[in-house]
Amino acid sequence: MTLVVAVIVLILLYFAFNFEPNLNTLLLRFQLDKVADPTKIIAGIKLVLFGILAYIFVRALGFLVFGMFRLRKGFDAPTLVRNVFSIVAFSLLFLLIFSFEFPNANLGALFTTSAIFGVILGLALQDTLGNFFAGISLQADRPFQVGDVITVGAQRHTGVVEEITWRAIKIRTFQNHIVLINNSSAAKEPIEVCPRDNLNARIVYFNTLYTDSPAKAIHVVREAVREADNVSSRITPIVRIRDLGESAVDYECKYWLDDYAKYNDTDALVRQRIWYAFRRAGLNFAFPTRTLLVERKHAAEKRAGDGGALVERLSAVDIFAPLSVEETGMLAHAAVRHIFAQGETVIRAGEPGSSMFVVHSGRVRVQVNENGRPRPVATLNEGDFFGEMALFTGEPRTANVVALEETEVLEIEHAAMKRVFDTNPDLVESLSFIISERRKGLATQVEAEDGIEDESAGILSAIKRFFGLS
Ligand code: CMP
């Protein structure tokens, strides 16, 4: 098309030059000499034709120059540069043709007059010109080129630069939207540039459980990531611990991309590779957790610790004095330790009970409720025992037992005591005596005055019954 126009213009020019006298006559016949000097009209026609030729020439030149630019650089020159080139080249050519066709025209005066228009025009086109000059300065600085990924503007738009025009930078975002950012506002904002021909890096985060070896995690992830598409083979990815988090070891994987414009896809692929690599290597991703260590040791475990001290404690208890070392050891093994704070109730009157206690450390007070008020009956210290009444008779607890300070007690269950009784019949007798004595202590003033007959024999037979002893 351009070629056809050029040929037509050339033919017209040929006619204009060769048939100038005939044209003159034609203009005179149509009385156009009254409008303007016919020679000037012919010169004007020639100027227009030359102008068209000049335009075609500039376009062809631009095509050649920017075609070579594209061949050498691999991408198009910015539109702004192409446009400025065309305007400057065309203006120069036009002025040349103009001075050739109108040698007597005073160009200086023309410029003076146009300067006034220039001021008016300049004020009207302030913004447009601002964008234009900002565009030129962007081109002069060349902070980025078509194809680079940039983040720019107050909204932090990120995308691939598609064009830099008179007015704006055109970027295509990763959602495939076109965003136009005014050159003047872009010139004022910080611009983050990831050049096309640069090895740009990305960072992907992941974590592992604290039980997973960091050396293994780092190795596994590095090897998995370096083989992913678009991850540059020129630099090995870097995997490192970035934080020892609350519930995970936090890592970062830094890798470099061949084509940065595809970083979203590559990030996703890298995360996918990490997942599969983890699966194969038996590594685990951590998620926010809070580990609650509830120490509810099995009774046997509790008994196991500090066994020597318990045997020592139990052998110091007077009712266990007749027991052999093995029997005391068996009792110690069966004993369960409990700790109570000051003021806590170890035993509550009226409740059923199937175990007895030895004070391992601290002090307790035995008290009964009288007229709604506690009446202390006895204070028991380290090595003393309590709770034997309910255990041996099968009756409910006779009194409250409260810790007077932080107190540790050893609890011995019915089964352990039965084994001891089986081999130590004397023990039953001494216990029945103690129980009968304690009962006296529990009696109210009135009962005491009435006198309680010796119950020891009754208690003894009750214990024997309860434990099935002969
Ligand atoms: P039990 O009845 O099982 O529960 C309350 C415990 O308090 C009781 O066993 C005895 O071990 C203890 N107890 C009751 N009266 C006295 C006392 N007078 N002296 C010492 N200890 C007592």
XYZ file of C-alpha atoms and ligand atoms in Angstrom:
492
model
C 0.000 0.000 0.000
C 2.740 2.428 1.028
C 4.592 1.511 -2.131
C 1.538 2.252 -4.305
C 1.108 5.640 -2.646
C 4.806 6.380 -3.188
C 4.538 5.492 -6.876
C 1.459 7.669 -7.325
C 3.159 10.586 -5.549
C 6.253 10.191 -7.746
C 4.100 10.212 -10.903
C 2.317 13.322 -9.683
C 5.651 14.978 -8.941
C 6.840 14.041 -12.427
C 3.801 15.767 -13.867
C 4.235 18.751 -11.573
C 7.804 19.294 -12.748
C 7.362 18.503 -16.459
C 4.018 20.130 -17.010
C 4.501 23.217 -14.838
C 3.654 25.718 -17.678
C 0.512 23.750 -18.560
C -0.511 23.750 -14.899
C 0.020 27.483 -14.776
C -2.312 27.944 -17.762
C -4.845 25.633 -16.150
C -4.820 27.623 -12.904
C -5.210 30.877 -14.855
C -8.110 29.416 -16.823
C -9.890 28.572 -13.551
C -9.020 32.105 -12.371
C -7.200 30.718 -9.302
C -4.597 33.452 -9.726
C -7.059 35.677 -7.853
C -6.708 33.417 -4.781
C -2.890 33.133 -4.800
C 0.129 33.369 -7.054
C -0.076 30.274 -9.372
C 3.652 29.536 -8.949
C 3.140 29.448 -5.186
C 0.151 27.148 -5.585
C 2.292 24.796 -7.681
C 5.095 25.072 -5.084
C 2.533 24.256 -2.361
C 1.357 21.193 -4.287
C 4.957 20.092 -4.697
C 5.531 20.680 -0.963
C 2.581 18.418 -0.084
C 3.772 15.723 -2.509
C 7.336 15.940 -1.205
C 5.930 15.913 2.321
C 4.118 12.639 1.608
C 7.303 11.238 0.107
C 9.267 12.435 3.132
C 6.762 10.747 5.424
C 7.068 7.477 3.518
C 10.850 7.808 3.537
C 10.941 8.438 7.311
C 8.707 5.428 7.910
C 10.923 3.264 5.739
C 14.014 4.564 7.501
C 12.425 3.942 10.892
C 11.476 0.432 9.801
C 15.090 -0.202 8.786
C 16.677 1.339 11.889
C 14.294 -0.237 14.435
C 14.262 -3.502 12.527
C 18.019 -3.669 13.034
C 17.538 -2.667 16.681
C 15.097 -5.550 17.126
C 17.476 -7.958 15.409
C 20.334 -6.947 17.652
C 18.491 -6.586 20.970
C 15.784 -9.152 20.469
C 12.905 -6.824 21.363
C 11.134 -3.767 19.940
C 12.383 -0.263 20.591
C 9.951 1.704 22.769
C 7.114 3.394 20.895
C 8.124 6.721 22.354
C 11.599 6.501 20.832
C 10.175 5.438 17.488
C 7.718 8.326 17.522
C 10.323 10.898 18.510
C 12.604 9.613 15.774
C 9.814 9.905 13.185
C 8.843 13.422 14.261
C 12.390 14.762 14.324
C 13.335 13.161 11.011
C 10.136 14.267 9.327
C 10.388 17.821 10.687
C 13.973 18.174 9.424
C 13.081 16.833 5.996
C 10.005 18.995 5.809
C 11.956 22.142 6.693
C 14.507 21.222 4.036
C 11.818 20.787 1.382
C 10.045 23.921 2.560
C 13.156 26.093 2.240
C 13.802 24.498 -1.189
C 10.270 25.248 -2.431
C 9.908 28.616 -0.720
C 13.443 30.035 -0.708
C 12.189 33.551 0.136
C 10.040 32.523 3.157
C 11.319 33.891 6.499
C 11.404 30.887 8.793
C 12.605 33.017 11.727
C 9.410 35.098 11.664
C 7.395 31.891 11.375
C 8.994 30.555 14.536
C 8.502 33.855 16.404
C 4.789 33.824 15.666
C 4.511 30.157 16.539
C 6.303 30.752 19.875
C 3.274 32.691 21.132
C 1.034 29.843 20.037
C 3.502 27.500 21.641
C 3.034 29.159 25.058
C -0.756 29.003 24.761
C -0.604 25.437 23.529
C 1.897 24.508 26.228
C -0.397 25.725 29.017
C -3.339 23.858 27.542
C -1.349 20.686 27.140
C 0.497 20.919 30.442
C -0.339 17.386 31.570
C 0.196 15.843 28.170
C 3.541 17.560 27.795
C 4.444 16.567 31.375
C 3.830 12.961 30.457
C 5.735 13.393 27.227
C 8.841 14.826 28.857
C 8.637 12.345 31.722
C 8.494 9.660 29.037
C 11.554 11.115 27.358
C 13.447 11.221 30.654
C 12.436 7.617 31.356
C 13.818 6.709 27.960
C 16.996 8.657 28.570
C 17.563 6.946 31.930
C 16.457 3.625 30.510
C 15.564 2.175 33.889
C 13.567 -0.558 32.172
C 12.645 -1.826 28.748
C 9.825 -3.585 27.003
C 9.677 -7.132 28.375
C 10.967 -6.275 31.847
C 8.820 -7.005 34.886
C 8.226 -3.874 36.914
C 6.306 -2.926 40.034
C 5.244 0.668 39.931
C 2.723 3.222 41.081
C 1.013 3.911 44.367
C -1.029 0.728 43.877
C 2.142 -1.316 43.397
C 1.077 -2.704 40.022
C 3.282 -5.556 38.859
C 3.456 -6.743 35.284
C 5.448 -7.046 32.112
C 6.196 -3.775 30.294
C 4.463 -3.911 26.914
C 4.895 -0.377 25.701
C 6.113 3.052 26.682
C 3.984 5.612 24.874
C 3.778 9.406 24.837
C 1.453 9.315 27.724
C 1.986 6.202 29.785
C 3.775 2.982 30.544
C 1.628 0.058 29.525
C 2.095 -3.081 31.601
C 0.346 -6.416 31.407
C -0.300 -7.752 34.888
C -0.197 -11.410 35.814
C -3.988 -11.438 35.763
C -3.647 -10.460 32.085
C -4.957 -6.953 32.717
C -3.517 -3.923 30.999
C -2.504 -1.140 33.368
C -1.505 2.294 32.090
C 0.623 4.354 34.402
C 1.152 8.015 33.520
C 4.753 8.718 32.682
C 4.749 11.735 34.968
C 3.472 9.766 37.983
C 5.808 6.856 37.181
C 8.720 9.287 37.131
C 7.851 10.338 40.690
C 7.342 6.835 42.113
C 9.954 4.265 43.042
C 9.963 1.546 40.393
C 11.094 -2.004 41.123
C 12.598 -3.405 37.948
C 13.349 -7.035 37.222
C 15.158 -6.823 33.888
C 14.575 -9.482 31.274
C 18.216 -10.278 30.709
C 18.997 -10.411 34.411
C 18.966 -13.431 36.712
C 16.178 -12.430 39.057
C 15.597 -14.406 42.216
C 12.478 -15.446 44.079
C 12.017 -16.768 47.605
C 9.602 -19.530 48.545
C 8.934 -20.343 52.190
C 8.252 -23.691 53.834
C 8.660 -25.341 57.212
C 9.346 -28.667 58.860
C 8.702 -30.267 62.204
C 11.360 -29.776 64.838
C 12.020 -33.492 64.732
C 13.117 -33.347 61.066
C 16.814 -32.936 60.379
C 17.680 -29.512 58.919
C 20.584 -30.967 56.934
C 18.266 -33.483 55.305
C 15.506 -30.919 54.634
C 17.961 -28.483 53.041
C 19.494 -31.133 50.812
C 16.181 -32.633 49.728
C 14.591 -29.288 48.862
C 17.640 -27.932 47.037
C 17.841 -30.995 44.818
C 14.097 -30.970 44.121
C 13.962 -27.283 43.264
C 17.002 -27.115 41.004
C 15.337 -29.510 38.571
C 12.091 -27.580 38.227
C 11.307 -25.866 34.917
C 12.387 -22.245 34.574
C 14.694 -22.514 37.611
C 18.046 -21.311 36.327
C 20.768 -23.917 36.230
C 23.375 -21.156 36.400
C 22.984 -20.662 40.145
C 22.159 -23.439 42.598
C 19.120 -22.652 44.748
C 19.877 -21.640 48.304
C 17.905 -23.299 51.090
C 18.378 -22.019 54.610
C 16.701 -21.757 58.011
C 15.148 -18.352 58.465
C 13.544 -18.793 61.865
C 13.113 -21.224 64.713
C 9.373 -20.722 64.940
C 6.893 -21.472 67.668
C 5.803 -24.774 66.222
C 8.110 -25.301 63.228
C 11.548 -24.767 61.798
C 10.984 -22.102 59.122
C 13.026 -22.247 55.925
C 13.386 -20.155 52.802
C 14.355 -21.387 49.376
C 15.900 -18.774 47.108
C 16.107 -19.649 43.459
C 16.837 -17.819 40.214
C 14.585 -17.801 37.165
C 15.378 -18.021 33.468
C 12.196 -16.110 32.627
C 11.156 -13.911 35.486
C 7.833 -13.035 33.850
C 6.685 -16.574 34.732
C 7.516 -16.353 38.407
C 3.972 -17.147 39.576
C 3.954 -20.487 37.772
C 7.482 -21.241 38.855
C 6.788 -20.451 42.515
C 3.845 -22.837 42.377
C 5.916 -25.535 40.711
C 8.678 -25.147 43.273
C 6.185 -25.554 46.126
C 4.792 -28.648 44.414
C 8.267 -30.142 44.047
C 8.962 -29.480 47.700
C 5.778 -31.332 48.678
C 6.686 -34.418 46.652
C 10.279 -34.364 47.832
C 9.076 -34.171 51.428
C 6.784 -37.112 50.865
C 9.562 -39.262 49.448
C 12.073 -38.291 52.123
C 9.638 -38.747 55.020
C 9.879 -35.095 56.008
C 6.883 -33.375 57.556
C 5.379 -29.938 57.153
C 4.504 -28.375 60.470
C 1.284 -26.617 61.209
C 0.609 -24.395 64.193
C 0.519 -26.696 67.178
C 0.926 -26.393 70.902
C 2.202 -29.455 72.644
C 0.681 -30.005 76.092
C 2.758 -32.415 78.089
C 0.366 -33.964 80.582
C 2.404 -35.948 83.011
C 0.021 -38.654 84.134
C 2.434 -41.352 85.019
C 1.269 -44.854 85.471
C 1.129 -45.868 89.100
C 3.913 -48.365 88.504
C 6.120 -45.628 87.037
C 5.425 -43.411 90.011
C 6.369 -46.186 92.357
C 9.526 -47.019 90.483
C 11.264 -43.712 91.154
C 12.867 -43.039 94.488
C 12.201 -46.625 95.685
C 14.974 -46.589 98.294
C 13.598 -43.542 100.075
C 10.127 -45.092 100.226
C 11.390 -48.336 101.756
C 13.263 -46.270 104.304
C 10.149 -44.247 105.071
C 7.885 -47.282 105.443
C 10.322 -49.225 107.625
C 10.261 -46.258 110.010
C 6.478 -46.576 110.424
C 5.963 -48.360 113.739
C 3.152 -50.698 112.587
C 5.358 -51.943 109.731
C 8.306 -52.587 112.024
C 7.605 -56.358 112.203
C 7.673 -56.680 108.377
C 10.609 -58.263 106.569
C 12.714 -56.205 104.169
C 11.007 -57.920 101.214
C 7.551 -57.157 102.597
C 8.426 -53.509 103.179
C 9.914 -53.417 99.658
C 6.696 -54.872 98.296
C 4.669 -52.219 100.126
C 7.002 -49.461 98.863
C 6.596 -50.800 95.346
C 2.824 -50.730 95.723
C 2.748 -47.241 97.265
C 1.656 -44.256 95.171
C 2.947 -40.785 95.970
C 0.641 -37.772 96.109
C 1.459 -34.210 96.937
C -0.942 -31.787 98.597
C -0.696 -28.051 99.087
C -1.264 -26.456 102.458
C -4.985 -26.464 103.301
C -5.930 -29.224 100.864
C -8.068 -32.069 102.150
C -6.500 -35.508 101.791
C -9.401 -37.448 103.281
C -13.001 -36.326 103.744
C -15.121 -37.689 106.623
C -17.995 -39.896 105.498
C -16.477 -40.874 102.171
C -15.688 -44.514 101.423
C -12.024 -45.429 101.510
C -10.011 -48.453 100.451
C -6.466 -47.233 101.095
C -4.295 -45.917 103.880
C -1.622 -43.217 103.825
C 1.817 -42.636 105.292
C 3.068 -39.066 105.716
C 6.263 -38.988 103.667
C 6.982 -35.308 104.208
C 5.064 -32.439 105.774
C 2.247 -32.497 108.369
C -1.478 -33.187 108.402
C -4.224 -32.489 110.862
C -7.001 -34.944 111.717
C -10.171 -33.037 112.498
C -13.846 -33.775 112.963
C -16.800 -31.484 112.501
C -18.514 -30.620 115.750
C -21.512 -28.305 115.693
C -20.450 -27.203 112.259
C -16.927 -26.255 113.361
C -13.747 -28.273 112.884
C -12.318 -29.796 116.007
C -8.682 -30.895 115.744
C -8.162 -34.433 116.912
C -4.524 -35.036 116.141
C -1.560 -33.739 114.155
C 0.381 -36.356 112.217
C 4.004 -35.888 111.148
C 6.462 -37.630 108.842
C 6.300 -41.394 109.345
C 2.769 -41.315 110.824
C -0.066 -43.047 109.029
C -3.792 -42.402 108.624
C -6.819 -43.722 106.734
C -6.337 -47.167 108.205
C -9.782 -47.185 109.872
C -11.864 -47.194 106.703
C -9.359 -49.480 104.991
C -9.393 -52.148 107.660
C -13.021 -51.998 108.764
C -14.721 -51.126 105.500
C -16.566 -48.251 107.222
C -16.624 -44.677 105.883
C -13.837 -42.265 106.757
C -14.149 -41.129 110.335
C -12.483 -37.724 110.082
C -11.144 -35.051 107.718
C -7.418 -35.056 107.165
C -6.045 -31.704 105.983
C -2.496 -30.793 104.961
C -0.989 -28.215 107.314
C 1.826 -27.475 104.889
C 2.946 -28.863 101.565
C 2.714 -32.556 102.261
C 3.625 -35.673 100.398
C 1.830 -38.886 101.283
C 2.251 -42.514 100.223
C -0.997 -44.283 99.470
C -1.199 -48.050 99.999
C -4.133 -49.924 98.560
C -6.206 -52.720 100.103
C -4.607 -55.469 97.971
C -1.057 -54.656 99.114
C -2.130 -54.644 102.767
C -3.911 -57.977 102.413
C -0.709 -59.622 101.237
C 1.089 -58.264 104.303
C -1.644 -59.455 106.620
C -1.546 -62.939 105.187
C 2.030 -63.382 106.355
C 1.858 -61.202 109.503
C -1.201 -62.087 111.602
C 0.244 -60.087 114.547
C -0.017 -56.950 112.497
C -3.803 -57.184 112.566
C -3.797 -57.187 116.320
C -1.543 -54.185 116.735
C -3.604 -52.320 114.173
C -6.865 -53.095 115.904
C -5.382 -51.693 119.077
C -4.288 -48.460 117.389
C -7.660 -48.053 115.753
C -9.429 -48.495 119.052
C -7.167 -45.868 120.628
C -7.835 -43.447 117.834
C -11.533 -43.978 118.115
C -11.361 -42.826 121.676
C -9.689 -39.667 120.476
C -12.504 -39.119 118.050
C -15.213 -39.438 120.694
C -17.008 -36.278 121.826
C -16.688 -34.949 125.316
C -20.068 -36.500 126.312
C -19.164 -39.879 124.864
C -15.825 -39.741 126.678
C -17.514 -39.046 129.978
C -19.963 -41.929 129.366
C -16.924 -44.072 128.721
C -16.356 -46.236 125.711
C -15.720 -49.813 126.454
C -12.693 -51.380 124.898
C -13.624 -52.131 121.356
C -10.286 -53.606 120.379
C -11.603 -57.163 120.233
C -14.571 -56.091 118.117
C -12.299 -54.199 115.737
C -9.974 -57.160 115.444
C -12.755 -59.493 114.353
C -14.101 -56.790 112.010
C -10.699 -56.501 110.329
C -10.379 -60.244 109.995
C -13.806 -60.442 108.440
C -13.109 -57.623 106.031
C -9.822 -59.095 104.872
C -11.130 -62.663 104.910
C -8.552 -63.758 107.461
C -9.032 -66.699 109.724
P -10.254 -43.194 108.480
O -11.433 -43.279 109.261
O -10.108 -44.117 107.280
O -10.144 -41.701 107.907
C -9.847 -40.650 108.853
C -8.589 -40.967 109.544
O -8.171 -40.143 110.561
C -8.759 -42.270 110.266
O -8.967 -43.308 109.351
C -7.522 -42.330 111.095
O -6.458 -42.782 110.357
C -7.322 -40.880 111.411
N -7.725 -40.628 112.784
C -8.950 -40.640 113.248
N -8.905 -40.394 114.580
C -7.637 -40.208 114.918
C -6.946 -39.929 116.156
N -7.610 -39.787 117.310
N -5.612 -39.843 116.143
C -4.943 -39.977 114.976
N -5.558 -40.264 113.821
C -6.876 -40.373 113.790
